[in-house]
Tab-separated table of C-alpha atoms in Angstrom:
chain	number	residue	atom	x	y	z
A	1	MET	CA	103.068	97.430	76.936
A	2	THR	CA	99.978	98.400	78.946
A	3	GLY	CA	98.430	95.847	81.275
A	4	GLY	CA	94.778	94.939	81.207
A	5	GLY	CA	92.183	96.636	83.364
A	6	LEU	CA	88.644	96.576	84.697
A	7	LEU	CA	86.486	99.091	86.563
A	8	VAL	CA	84.188	97.638	89.238
A	9	ALA	CA	81.285	100.087	89.592
A	10	GLY	CA	78.170	99.782	91.742
A	11	THR	CA	74.504	100.604	91.490
A	12	THR	CA	74.822	102.349	94.880
A	13	SER	CA	77.307	103.063	97.610
A	14	ASP	CA	78.008	99.954	99.695
A	15	ALA	CA	76.908	97.627	96.889
A	16	GLY	CA	80.035	95.554	97.499
A	17	LYS	CA	82.557	97.196	95.153
A	18	SER	CA	85.447	97.030	97.627
A	19	VAL	CA	85.080	93.350	98.476
A	20	VAL	CA	84.362	92.338	94.856
A	21	THR	CA	87.486	94.217	93.768
A	22	ALA	CA	89.488	92.465	96.490
A	23	GLY	CA	88.007	89.110	95.493
A	24	ILE	CA	88.951	89.571	91.830
A	25	CYS	CA	92.436	90.670	92.916
A	26	ARG	CA	92.936	87.586	95.091
A	27	TRP	CA	91.575	85.253	92.363
A	28	LEU	CA	94.002	86.725	89.834
A	29	ALA	CA	96.946	86.622	92.250
A	30	ARG	CA	96.287	82.930	92.867
A	31	GLN	CA	96.434	82.380	89.082
A	32	GLY	CA	99.909	83.893	89.005
A	33	VAL	CA	98.740	87.194	87.473
A	34	LYS	CA	100.704	90.264	88.562
A	35	VAL	CA	97.778	92.444	89.649
A	36	ALA	CA	97.260	95.748	91.495
A	37	PRO	CA	94.197	97.637	92.828
A	38	PHE	CA	93.289	101.228	92.042
A	39	LYS	CA	90.727	103.755	93.217
A	40	ALA	CA	91.064	107.194	91.698
A	41	GLN	CA	89.188	109.045	94.423
A	42	ASN	CA	88.181	107.653	97.772
A	43	MET	CA	86.100	109.349	100.472
A	44	SER	CA	86.944	107.623	103.729
A	45	LEU	CA	87.872	108.160	107.357
A	46	ASN	CA	89.620	104.768	107.423
A	47	SER	CA	93.115	105.255	106.040
A	48	PHE	CA	96.525	103.597	106.082
A	49	VAL	CA	100.161	104.641	105.776
A	50	THR	CA	102.310	103.002	103.110
A	51	ARG	CA	105.994	102.127	103.516
A	52	GLU	CA	106.971	105.380	101.809
A	53	GLY	CA	104.877	107.394	104.272
A	54	ALA	CA	101.847	108.082	102.057
A	55	GLU	CA	98.249	108.078	103.320
A	56	ILE	CA	95.715	106.061	101.293
A	57	GLY	CA	92.320	104.470	101.944
A	58	ARG	CA	92.393	101.301	104.029
A	59	ALA	CA	90.258	99.540	101.433
A	60	GLN	CA	93.045	99.941	98.865
A	61	ALA	CA	95.631	98.708	101.386
A	62	MET	CA	93.436	95.640	101.944
A	63	GLN	CA	93.087	95.130	98.178
A	64	ALA	CA	96.873	95.362	97.791
A	65	GLN	CA	97.169	92.602	100.379
A	66	ALA	CA	94.702	90.591	98.307
A	67	CYS	CA	97.135	91.082	95.388
A	68	ARG	CA	100.025	90.044	97.689
A	69	ILE	CA	101.875	93.309	97.050
A	70	GLU	CA	102.799	96.382	99.079
A	71	PRO	CA	100.338	99.289	98.835
A	72	THR	CA	101.549	102.570	97.318
A	73	ALA	CA	100.146	106.063	96.861
A	74	LEU	CA	99.516	105.327	93.165
A	75	MET	CA	96.707	102.951	94.163
A	76	ASN	CA	94.622	105.782	95.667
A	77	PRO	CA	95.889	109.129	94.327
A	78	VAL	CA	92.998	111.195	95.752
A	79	LEU	CA	91.690	110.602	99.283
A	80	LEU	CA	88.971	112.806	100.778
A	81	LYS	CA	88.701	112.799	104.583
A	82	PRO	CA	85.420	114.396	105.713
A	83	GLY	CA	85.713	116.973	108.455
A	84	GLY	CA	81.983	117.660	108.585
A	85	GLU	CA	78.902	117.556	106.404
A	86	ARG	CA	80.261	119.934	103.752
A	87	SER	CA	84.061	119.889	103.767
A	88	SER	CA	86.908	117.406	103.484
A	89	GLN	CA	90.660	117.330	103.736
A	90	VAL	CA	92.103	116.539	100.296
A	91	VAL	CA	95.014	114.084	100.336
A	92	LEU	CA	96.874	114.002	97.004
A	93	LEU	CA	99.326	111.174	96.329
A	94	GLY	CA	99.477	110.473	100.042
A	95	ARG	CA	99.947	114.044	101.321
A	96	PRO	CA	97.321	116.553	102.561
A	97	VAL	CA	97.025	119.591	100.303
A	98	GLY	CA	94.193	121.485	102.005
A	99	GLU	CA	90.517	121.594	102.956
A	100	LEU	CA	87.754	122.044	100.387
A	101	SER	CA	83.990	122.334	100.504
A	102	ALA	CA	81.982	119.862	98.435
A	103	ARG	CA	80.964	122.710	96.130
A	104	GLY	CA	84.554	123.834	95.729
A	105	TYR	CA	85.779	120.331	94.994
A	106	HIS	CA	83.087	119.382	92.493
A	107	GLY	CA	83.060	122.916	91.106
A	108	GLY	CA	86.460	122.601	89.488
A	109	ARG	CA	89.192	121.199	91.705
A	110	GLN	CA	88.165	117.592	91.032
A	111	GLN	CA	88.564	117.914	87.264
A	112	GLN	CA	92.005	119.495	87.771
A	113	LEU	CA	93.125	116.242	89.425
A	114	LEU	CA	92.227	114.087	86.414
A	115	GLY	CA	95.763	114.289	85.004
A	116	THR	CA	97.268	113.041	88.271
A	117	VAL	CA	94.725	110.235	88.444
A	118	LEU	CA	95.329	109.090	84.857
A	119	ASP	CA	99.103	109.267	85.294
A	120	SER	CA	98.891	107.109	88.450
A	121	LEU	CA	96.770	104.534	86.661
A	122	ALA	CA	99.096	104.540	83.648
A	123	GLN	CA	102.108	103.878	85.892
A	124	LEU	CA	100.342	100.910	87.474
A	125	ARG	CA	99.254	99.503	84.105
A	126	ALA	CA	102.832	99.793	82.844
A	127	THR	CA	104.031	97.740	85.821
A	128	TYR	CA	101.315	95.112	86.304
A	129	ASP	CA	99.584	92.571	84.080
A	130	ALA	CA	96.187	93.783	85.294
A	131	VAL	CA	94.817	96.689	87.341
A	132	ILE	CA	91.416	96.226	88.990
A	133	CYS	CA	89.860	99.638	89.580
A	134	GLU	CA	87.076	100.435	92.020
A	135	GLY	CA	84.497	103.113	91.354
A	136	ALA	CA	82.725	105.262	93.945
A	137	GLY	CA	79.027	105.610	94.633
A	138	SER	CA	77.171	105.083	91.348
A	139	PRO	CA	78.362	105.807	87.797
A	140	ALA	CA	74.875	107.183	87.059
A	141	GLU	CA	75.138	110.213	89.346
A	142	ILE	CA	74.182	112.496	86.479
A	143	ASN	CA	74.616	115.660	88.547
A	144	LEU	CA	78.333	114.904	88.947
A	145	ARG	CA	79.171	113.328	85.594
A	146	ARG	CA	80.749	116.466	84.102
A	147	THR	CA	83.601	116.465	86.629
A	148	ASP	CA	83.740	112.726	87.380
A	149	ILE	CA	87.231	111.240	87.733
A	150	VAL	CA	86.433	107.974	89.513
A	151	ASN	CA	83.637	106.225	87.568
A	152	MET	CA	82.862	106.714	83.864
A	153	GLY	CA	85.278	109.641	83.691
A	154	ILE	CA	88.241	107.367	84.355
A	155	ALA	CA	86.713	104.497	82.337
A	156	ARG	CA	86.350	106.727	79.253
A	157	ASN	CA	89.812	108.253	79.537
A	158	ALA	CA	91.542	104.911	80.164
A	159	SER	CA	89.271	102.752	77.935
A	160	LEU	CA	88.312	100.449	80.823
A	161	PRO	CA	85.488	97.916	80.606
A	162	VAL	CA	82.977	98.379	83.427
A	163	LEU	CA	81.340	95.705	85.567
A	164	VAL	CA	78.349	96.980	87.585
A	165	VAL	CA	77.787	95.338	90.994
A	166	GLY	CA	74.327	95.328	92.600
A	167	ASP	CA	73.373	94.318	96.147
A	168	ILE	CA	70.292	92.127	95.703
A	169	ASP	CA	69.842	91.885	99.477
A	170	ARG	CA	68.609	95.503	99.397
A	171	GLY	CA	65.968	94.743	96.777
A	172	GLY	CA	65.337	96.413	93.424
A	173	VAL	CA	68.512	95.105	91.825
A	174	PHE	CA	67.040	94.624	88.313
A	175	ALA	CA	65.685	98.166	88.209
A	176	SER	CA	69.028	99.432	89.538
A	177	PHE	CA	71.000	97.608	86.849
A	178	PHE	CA	68.706	98.789	84.046
A	179	GLY	CA	68.474	102.344	85.358
A	180	THR	CA	72.244	102.631	85.793
A	181	VAL	CA	72.829	101.818	82.128
A	182	ALA	CA	69.862	103.843	80.849
A	183	LEU	CA	71.070	107.042	82.548
A	184	LEU	CA	74.489	106.940	80.872
A	185	SER	CA	75.451	108.587	77.596
A	186	ARG	CA	75.897	106.429	74.517
A	187	GLU	CA	79.687	106.698	74.817
A	188	ASP	CA	79.620	105.634	78.480
A	189	GLN	CA	77.237	102.764	77.779
A	190	GLU	CA	79.669	101.320	75.242
A	191	LEU	CA	82.026	100.513	78.134
A	192	VAL	CA	79.460	98.923	80.476
A	193	ALA	CA	80.065	95.238	79.762
A	194	GLY	CA	77.604	93.698	82.213
A	195	PHE	CA	76.535	93.003	85.758
A	196	LEU	CA	77.463	91.092	88.904
A	197	VAL	CA	74.811	90.234	91.502
A	198	ASN	CA	76.042	90.417	95.094
A	199	LYS	CA	74.635	88.965	98.358
A	200	PHE	CA	72.076	86.567	96.853
A	201	ARG	CA	70.204	84.266	99.253
A	202	GLY	CA	68.365	81.224	97.924
A	203	ASP	CA	68.074	79.194	94.741
A	204	VAL	CA	69.863	80.812	91.787
A	205	SER	CA	67.482	79.085	89.341
A	206	LEU	CA	64.708	81.379	90.619
A	207	LEU	CA	66.818	84.383	89.633
A	208	GLU	CA	67.714	83.213	86.137
A	209	PRO	CA	64.478	84.329	84.358
A	210	GLY	CA	65.119	87.877	85.597
A	211	LEU	CA	68.727	87.754	84.414
A	212	ASP	CA	67.554	86.566	80.993
A	213	MET	CA	65.060	89.439	80.801
A	214	LEU	CA	67.765	91.896	81.888
A	215	HIS	CA	69.958	90.628	79.063
A	216	GLY	CA	67.102	91.069	76.630
A	217	LEU	CA	66.518	94.640	77.795
A	218	THR	CA	70.154	95.767	77.901
A	219	GLY	CA	72.082	93.345	75.676
A	220	ARG	CA	74.475	92.743	78.564
A	221	HIS	CA	75.338	89.523	80.381
A	222	THR	CA	75.488	88.902	84.121
A	223	TYR	CA	79.011	87.745	84.971
A	224	GLY	CA	78.110	86.014	88.212
A	225	VAL	CA	75.790	85.701	91.210
A	226	LEU	CA	77.694	85.861	94.488
A	227	PRO	CA	75.937	84.248	97.463
A	228	PHE	CA	75.445	86.049	100.755
A	229	ARG	CA	78.290	85.314	103.164
A	230	HIS	CA	78.615	86.423	106.789
A	231	GLY	CA	81.699	88.166	108.095
A	232	LEU	CA	83.202	89.472	104.836
A	233	GLY	CA	83.020	93.200	105.700
A	234	ILE	CA	86.756	93.755	106.023
A	235	ASP	CA	88.219	97.272	106.098
A	236	GLU	CA	85.069	99.201	105.258
A	237	GLU	CA	85.521	102.682	103.890
A	238	ASP	CA	83.179	104.770	105.989
A	239	GLY	CA	83.252	104.788	109.775
A	240	LEU	CA	80.130	106.973	109.778
A	241	ALA	CA	78.070	104.011	108.538
A	242	VAL	CA	78.714	101.829	111.583
A	243	SER	CA	75.571	100.825	113.481
A	244	LEU	CA	75.901	101.849	117.100
A	245	ARG	CA	74.017	98.741	118.173
A	246	GLY	CA	75.815	96.255	115.957
A	247	ALA	CA	78.869	94.150	116.565
A	248	VAL	CA	82.074	94.836	114.676
A	249	ARG	CA	81.512	91.748	112.560
A	250	GLU	CA	78.482	89.722	111.584
A	251	SER	CA	80.194	86.459	112.525
A	252	ALA	CA	79.492	84.876	115.927
A	253	VAL	CA	81.896	85.485	118.810
A	254	ALA	CA	84.061	82.425	119.411
A	255	ALA	CA	83.841	80.750	122.816
A	256	PRO	CA	86.365	81.955	125.402
A	257	LEU	CA	89.267	79.796	126.556
A	258	GLY	CA	88.837	80.932	130.144
A	259	GLU	CA	85.685	81.062	132.242
A	260	ASP	CA	84.725	84.637	131.321
A	261	VAL	CA	84.259	86.703	128.191
A	262	LEU	CA	85.808	90.151	127.957
A	263	ARG	CA	83.456	93.001	127.039
A	264	VAL	CA	84.818	95.922	125.024
A	265	ALA	CA	82.803	99.126	124.472
A	266	VAL	CA	83.945	101.503	121.718
A	267	CYS	CA	82.710	105.093	122.019
A	268	ALA	CA	81.177	105.910	118.629
A	269	VAL	CA	82.514	109.472	118.468
A	270	PRO	CA	81.646	111.810	115.577
A	271	LEU	CA	83.890	111.519	112.498
A	272	MET	CA	85.243	108.248	113.877
A	273	SER	CA	88.343	107.242	111.921
A	274	ASN	CA	90.179	103.949	111.643
A	275	PHE	CA	87.576	102.063	113.660
A	276	THR	CA	89.258	98.991	112.135
A	277	ASP	CA	91.690	99.299	115.070
A	278	VAL	CA	89.314	97.187	117.168
A	279	ASP	CA	88.956	94.417	114.574
A	280	ALA	CA	91.880	92.573	116.131
A	281	LEU	CA	90.092	92.588	119.502
A	282	ALA	CA	86.910	91.244	117.898
A	283	ALA	CA	88.953	88.441	116.321
A	284	GLU	CA	89.981	87.114	119.751
A	285	PRO	CA	87.897	84.175	121.069
A	286	GLY	CA	85.770	85.358	123.980
A	287	VAL	CA	86.113	89.110	123.267
A	288	VAL	CA	82.794	90.860	122.611
A	289	VAL	CA	83.091	94.278	120.916
A	290	ARG	CA	80.257	96.767	120.494
A	291	PHE	CA	79.932	100.453	119.623
A	292	VAL	CA	78.166	102.610	122.186
A	293	ASP	CA	76.855	106.159	122.536
A	294	ARG	CA	75.349	106.266	126.042
A	295	PRO	CA	77.110	106.381	129.428
A	296	GLU	CA	75.074	103.487	130.864
A	297	GLU	CA	76.519	101.247	128.156
A	298	LEU	CA	79.956	101.585	129.751
A	299	ALA	CA	78.798	100.099	133.054
A	300	ASP	CA	79.441	96.433	132.251
A	301	ALA	CA	82.413	97.009	129.919
A	302	ASP	CA	85.755	95.556	130.943
A	303	LEU	CA	87.560	97.860	128.521
A	304	VAL	CA	86.410	101.130	126.965
A	305	VAL	CA	88.101	102.310	123.776
A	306	VAL	CA	88.033	105.957	122.684
A	307	PRO	CA	88.960	105.614	118.998
A	308	GLY	CA	90.482	107.938	116.472
A	309	THR	CA	88.491	110.818	115.006
A	310	ARG	CA	88.894	113.404	112.278
A	311	GLY	CA	87.394	115.982	114.666
A	312	THR	CA	89.096	115.689	118.075
A	313	VAL	CA	87.595	118.829	119.624
A	314	ARG	CA	84.146	118.043	118.210
A	315	ALA	CA	84.356	114.481	119.584
A	316	LEU	CA	85.397	115.815	122.992
A	317	GLN	CA	82.380	118.120	123.059
A	318	TRP	CA	80.132	115.222	122.021
A	319	LEU	CA	81.460	113.039	124.851
A	320	ARG	CA	80.648	115.819	127.317
A	321	GLU	CA	77.166	116.420	125.902
A	322	ARG	CA	76.311	112.715	126.045
A	323	GLY	CA	77.574	112.236	129.599
A	324	LEU	CA	80.275	109.856	128.390
A	325	ALA	CA	83.089	112.182	129.484
A	326	ASP	CA	82.054	111.976	133.137
A	327	ALA	CA	81.633	108.200	132.818
A	328	LEU	CA	85.163	107.886	131.424
A	329	LYS	CA	86.609	109.977	134.258
A	330	ARG	CA	84.805	107.827	136.824
A	331	ARG	CA	86.178	104.674	135.216
A	332	ALA	CA	89.715	106.018	135.323
A	333	ALA	CA	89.366	107.058	138.973
A	334	GLU	CA	88.111	103.561	139.815
A	335	GLY	CA	91.052	101.911	138.051
A	336	ARG	CA	88.926	100.382	135.299
A	337	PRO	CA	90.652	100.003	131.898
A	338	VAL	CA	90.388	102.708	129.225
A	339	LEU	CA	92.336	102.856	125.951
A	340	GLY	CA	92.579	105.991	123.806
A	341	ILE	CA	93.849	105.688	120.231
A	342	CYS	CA	95.081	108.726	118.247
A	343	GLY	CA	92.304	111.340	118.646
A	344	GLY	CA	91.005	109.314	121.590
A	345	PHE	CA	94.459	109.555	123.201
A	346	GLN	CA	94.420	113.328	122.729
A	347	ILE	CA	90.940	113.593	124.273
A	348	LEU	CA	92.115	111.796	127.424
A	349	GLY	CA	94.865	114.385	127.975
A	350	GLU	CA	94.906	117.609	129.962
A	351	ARG	CA	94.759	120.174	127.198
A	352	ILE	CA	94.436	120.544	123.428
A	353	GLU	CA	95.657	123.536	121.420
A	354	ASP	CA	94.032	123.315	118.009
A	355	ASP	CA	94.485	126.085	115.445
A	356	VAL	CA	94.492	123.584	112.568
A	357	GLU	CA	91.618	121.075	112.604
A	358	SER	CA	88.806	122.824	114.501
A	359	ARG	CA	90.573	126.171	115.006
A	360	ALA	CA	89.079	126.194	118.497
A	361	GLY	CA	92.318	127.274	120.149
A	362	ARG	CA	92.940	126.025	123.680
A	363	VAL	CA	90.444	123.427	124.942
A	364	ASP	CA	90.522	121.428	128.167
A	365	GLY	CA	90.744	117.671	127.696
A	366	LEU	CA	89.375	115.079	130.127
A	367	GLY	CA	92.514	115.324	132.272
A	368	ILE	CA	92.901	111.557	132.713
A	369	LEU	CA	96.383	111.298	131.165
A	370	PRO	CA	99.264	113.740	131.850
A	371	VAL	CA	99.488	114.835	128.216
A	372	ARG	CA	99.193	118.178	126.426
A	373	VAL	CA	98.538	118.216	122.698
A	374	ARG	CA	99.330	120.908	120.149
A	375	PHE	CA	98.057	120.560	116.591
A	376	ALA	CA	100.768	121.075	113.959
A	377	ARG	CA	100.011	122.033	110.370
A	378	GLU	CA	102.245	119.237	109.093
A	379	LYS	CA	100.598	115.815	109.381
A	380	THR	CA	102.581	112.953	110.917
A	381	LEU	CA	102.532	109.930	108.574
A	382	GLU	CA	104.779	107.112	109.777
A	383	ARG	CA	105.092	103.322	110.143
A	384	PRO	CA	106.855	102.919	113.533
A	385	VAL	CA	107.949	99.776	115.396
A	386	GLY	CA	108.713	99.316	119.100
A	387	LYS	CA	108.004	97.257	122.208
A	388	ALA	CA	105.156	97.324	124.697
A	389	LEU	CA	104.485	95.042	127.668
A	390	GLY	CA	107.619	93.139	126.688
A	391	GLU	CA	106.290	92.322	123.220
A	392	PRO	CA	107.167	93.666	119.756
A	393	VAL	CA	104.558	96.037	118.364
A	394	GLU	CA	104.153	97.964	115.115
A	395	GLY	CA	101.563	100.379	113.811
A	396	TYR	CA	101.021	103.464	111.712
A	397	GLU	CA	100.548	107.127	112.637
A	398	ILE	CA	98.142	109.610	110.977
A	399	HIS	CA	97.701	112.771	113.045
A	400	HIS	CA	98.262	116.510	113.309
A	401	GLY	CA	98.379	116.470	117.112
A	402	VAL	CA	101.810	116.511	118.770
A	403	ALA	CA	101.779	115.031	122.281
A	404	ASP	CA	103.828	116.462	125.151
A	405	VAL	CA	103.829	113.655	127.746
A	406	ARG	CA	104.395	115.113	131.229
A	407	GLY	CA	104.197	112.075	133.467
A	408	GLY	CA	102.793	108.595	133.834
A	409	ALA	CA	104.526	105.455	132.641
A	410	ALA	CA	105.855	104.765	129.149
A	411	PHE	CA	103.510	102.819	126.883
A	412	ILE	CA	105.477	102.003	123.714
A	413	SER	CA	109.286	102.096	123.903
A	414	ASP	CA	112.340	101.275	121.830
A	415	ASP	CA	114.729	98.417	122.621
A	416	GLY	CA	116.599	100.676	125.026
A	417	GLY	CA	113.484	101.396	127.065
A	418	ARG	CA	113.134	104.984	125.835
A	419	SER	CA	109.538	106.029	125.266
A	420	LEU	CA	108.435	106.152	121.625
A	421	ASP	CA	104.762	106.971	121.977
A	422	GLY	CA	101.847	107.329	124.366
A	423	CYS	CA	101.673	106.888	128.091
A	424	ARG	CA	99.876	105.030	130.860
A	425	ALA	CA	98.397	106.303	134.118
A	426	GLY	CA	96.881	103.582	136.290
A	427	GLN	CA	94.628	101.532	133.999
A	428	THR	CA	94.251	104.281	131.385
A	429	TRP	CA	96.369	103.910	128.274
A	430	GLY	CA	96.911	106.195	125.291
A	431	THR	CA	98.763	105.910	121.981
A	432	HIS	CA	98.881	107.598	118.591
A	433	TRP	CA	99.625	104.262	116.912
A	434	HIS	CA	96.832	102.765	114.815
A	435	GLY	CA	97.018	99.044	114.151
A	436	SER	CA	99.070	98.200	117.250
A	437	LEU	CA	96.520	95.611	118.392
A	438	GLU	CA	97.212	93.620	115.230
A	439	SER	CA	100.567	92.640	116.826
A	440	ASP	CA	99.528	89.294	118.310
A	441	GLY	CA	101.900	89.066	121.276
A	442	PHE	CA	101.230	92.628	122.390
A	443	ARG	CA	97.456	92.202	122.008
A	444	ARG	CA	97.479	89.092	124.199
A	445	ALA	CA	99.632	90.804	126.847
A	446	PHE	CA	97.351	93.839	126.840
A	447	LEU	CA	94.211	91.706	127.186
A	448	ARG	CA	95.756	89.860	130.129
A	449	GLU	CA	96.328	93.231	131.833
A	450	VAL	CA	92.753	94.289	131.094
A	451	ALA	CA	91.316	91.007	132.383
A	452	ALA	CA	93.323	91.229	135.607
A	453	ALA	CA	92.223	94.830	136.225
A	454	ALA	CA	88.596	93.948	135.433
A	455	GLY	CA	88.630	90.860	137.648
A	456	ARG	CA	87.697	88.606	134.725
A	457	ARG	CA	88.875	85.018	134.370
A	458	PHE	CA	89.576	85.575	130.701
A	459	VAL	CA	92.445	83.810	128.914
A	460	PRO	CA	93.682	85.084	125.520
A	461	ALA	CA	93.984	82.372	122.894
A	462	PRO	CA	97.667	81.488	122.479
A	463	ASP	CA	97.475	80.907	118.731
A	464	THR	CA	95.242	83.656	117.313
A	465	SER	CA	97.038	85.217	114.341
A	466	PHE	CA	95.301	88.318	113.063
A	467	ALA	CA	97.358	88.273	109.861
A	468	ALA	CA	96.345	84.659	109.200
A	469	LEU	CA	92.669	85.458	109.838
A	470	ARG	CA	92.859	88.324	107.359
A	471	GLU	CA	94.442	86.042	104.771
A	472	GLU	CA	91.623	83.552	105.313
A	473	GLN	CA	89.070	86.302	104.699
A	474	LEU	CA	90.815	87.398	101.508
A	475	ASP	CA	90.915	83.786	100.318
A	476	ARG	CA	87.183	83.519	100.982
A	477	LEU	CA	86.663	86.540	98.737
A	478	GLY	CA	88.798	84.924	96.057
A	479	ASP	CA	86.768	81.713	96.432
A	480	LEU	CA	83.521	83.648	95.861
A	481	ILE	CA	84.806	84.939	92.527
A	482	GLU	CA	86.356	81.652	91.470
A	483	GLN	CA	83.289	79.568	92.342
A	484	HIS	CA	80.406	81.897	91.470
A	485	ALA	CA	81.603	84.204	88.681
A	486	ASP	CA	82.315	83.488	85.022
A	487	THR	CA	86.074	83.858	85.425
A	488	ASP	CA	86.854	83.102	81.769
A	489	ALA	CA	84.561	85.943	80.698
A	490	LEU	CA	86.022	88.224	83.378
A	491	TRP	CA	89.537	87.585	82.127
A	492	ARG	CA	88.467	88.378	78.547
A	493	LEU	CA	87.117	91.721	79.809
A	494	ILE	CA	90.337	92.505	81.655
A	495	GLU	CA	92.526	91.524	78.706
A	496	SER	CA	90.472	92.769	75.742
A	497	GLY	CA	88.038	95.400	77.033
A	498	ALA	CA	84.275	95.692	76.675
A	499	PRO	CA	82.625	93.559	73.960
A	500	PRO	CA	82.020	95.504	70.728
A	501	GLY	CA	78.537	96.339	69.581
A	502	LEU	CA	76.824	96.678	72.975
A	503	PRO	CA	73.372	98.199	72.326
A	504	PHE	CA	72.325	101.647	73.467
A	505	VAL	CA	69.646	101.649	76.197
A	506	PRO	CA	67.399	104.745	75.973
A	507	PRO	CA	66.957	107.434	77.120
A	508	GLY	CA	70.660	107.888	77.917
A	509	ALA	CA	72.109	110.765	79.909
A	510	PRO	CA	70.122	114.039	79.946
A	511	ALA	CA	71.516	116.771	77.757
């Protein structure tokens, strides 16, 4: 028996597909439905490693948590990791299979992956009562429809009803809804069941005449109007979209327990990956996190983080061009805290030999940590556990660089005290482990070290649980669906498919 399904599409990128999908997943899980997420093809620099050692988008890992299940490679069979404006690494069922240009991918390779995508979805639908699928971009990208495997291509092949999400906060949502349907072929339109308005501010009664007119024009209902809520942007897909002047989250910073706040500056390097690493810092009361791109912005920072990147050598060059490299070296010499994560760790070392990612060969690093890095063709994908600063710590590794640590102190060790990863020299720290700051005890111990080195009277909160905060956020997403969507109608879509007899909206897709 095949489980039910639904495709959550969007009028645009960043319309709210990921969080709506997660919200529907959490609502269903709370009803006792055995549910799983799915995204056929994801373009993202924020990724995660599953228990079986497969790399998938972090958004799908977050959605799996909303379902209260372990993520697997089936939930995101194709992951594209941009390495520049025109090429991406292709990760298939959790393993990298090569680099492709956008033209090469859309010119034929994408369609070749349709069988793998459909097989992954079929396996999930055979296991779960419902599979909530997320589209990508817009289903009305008529230039890409012929080879599409993530929007209407997957909906048609798997007979999935489609719910189109529109961000009303951007404006033009009625035109976007109408235009999305009107640019689809008759066969595609038959699967578009209706709409969901996202991020509405104000009195819903003022919106209702427009929704009635939209129904009259398209013959399709609106399945809910979700109000605008601050602080719901968990595990975004694209690190390139981060505002350099914005905070990590829209929510206000909680008051510190001690007398001082702790200021964290994150260098917004090119092709920044897994910037979600600093979310756990932003969740701490009294910790202020911001992304920076100028050396003067490091002056008042108590901790500077050099995050992961898909282009280590390119990011290193960028740091030098911007004057941030010299600022980082001055900080290290002055004994002021610096943390490098993954690519950031490699940048802080003495030397990089890269014949894989940038093919730049031997490049001098910043020389702050006694580490030499050689890029291997095989990617490391692991979920390690260890101890650091006397506290248990776990994380996940996604990197080609192999570190040869030639001095300094151990950073993360096993129970016997043998070094597992990274190193420390003075107040500069480096590790390949993403997600380590989500380990509450370690994060608090690390922040105490940072505060002492920075001369700040900052006290970490003794009871901050990052896992609990994430669960609260996922429950808030589930609440949005439960309280502001027509859940009975949604369930009928999931169980029975798109309503029959939906009218065609001209002109339809161009020939």
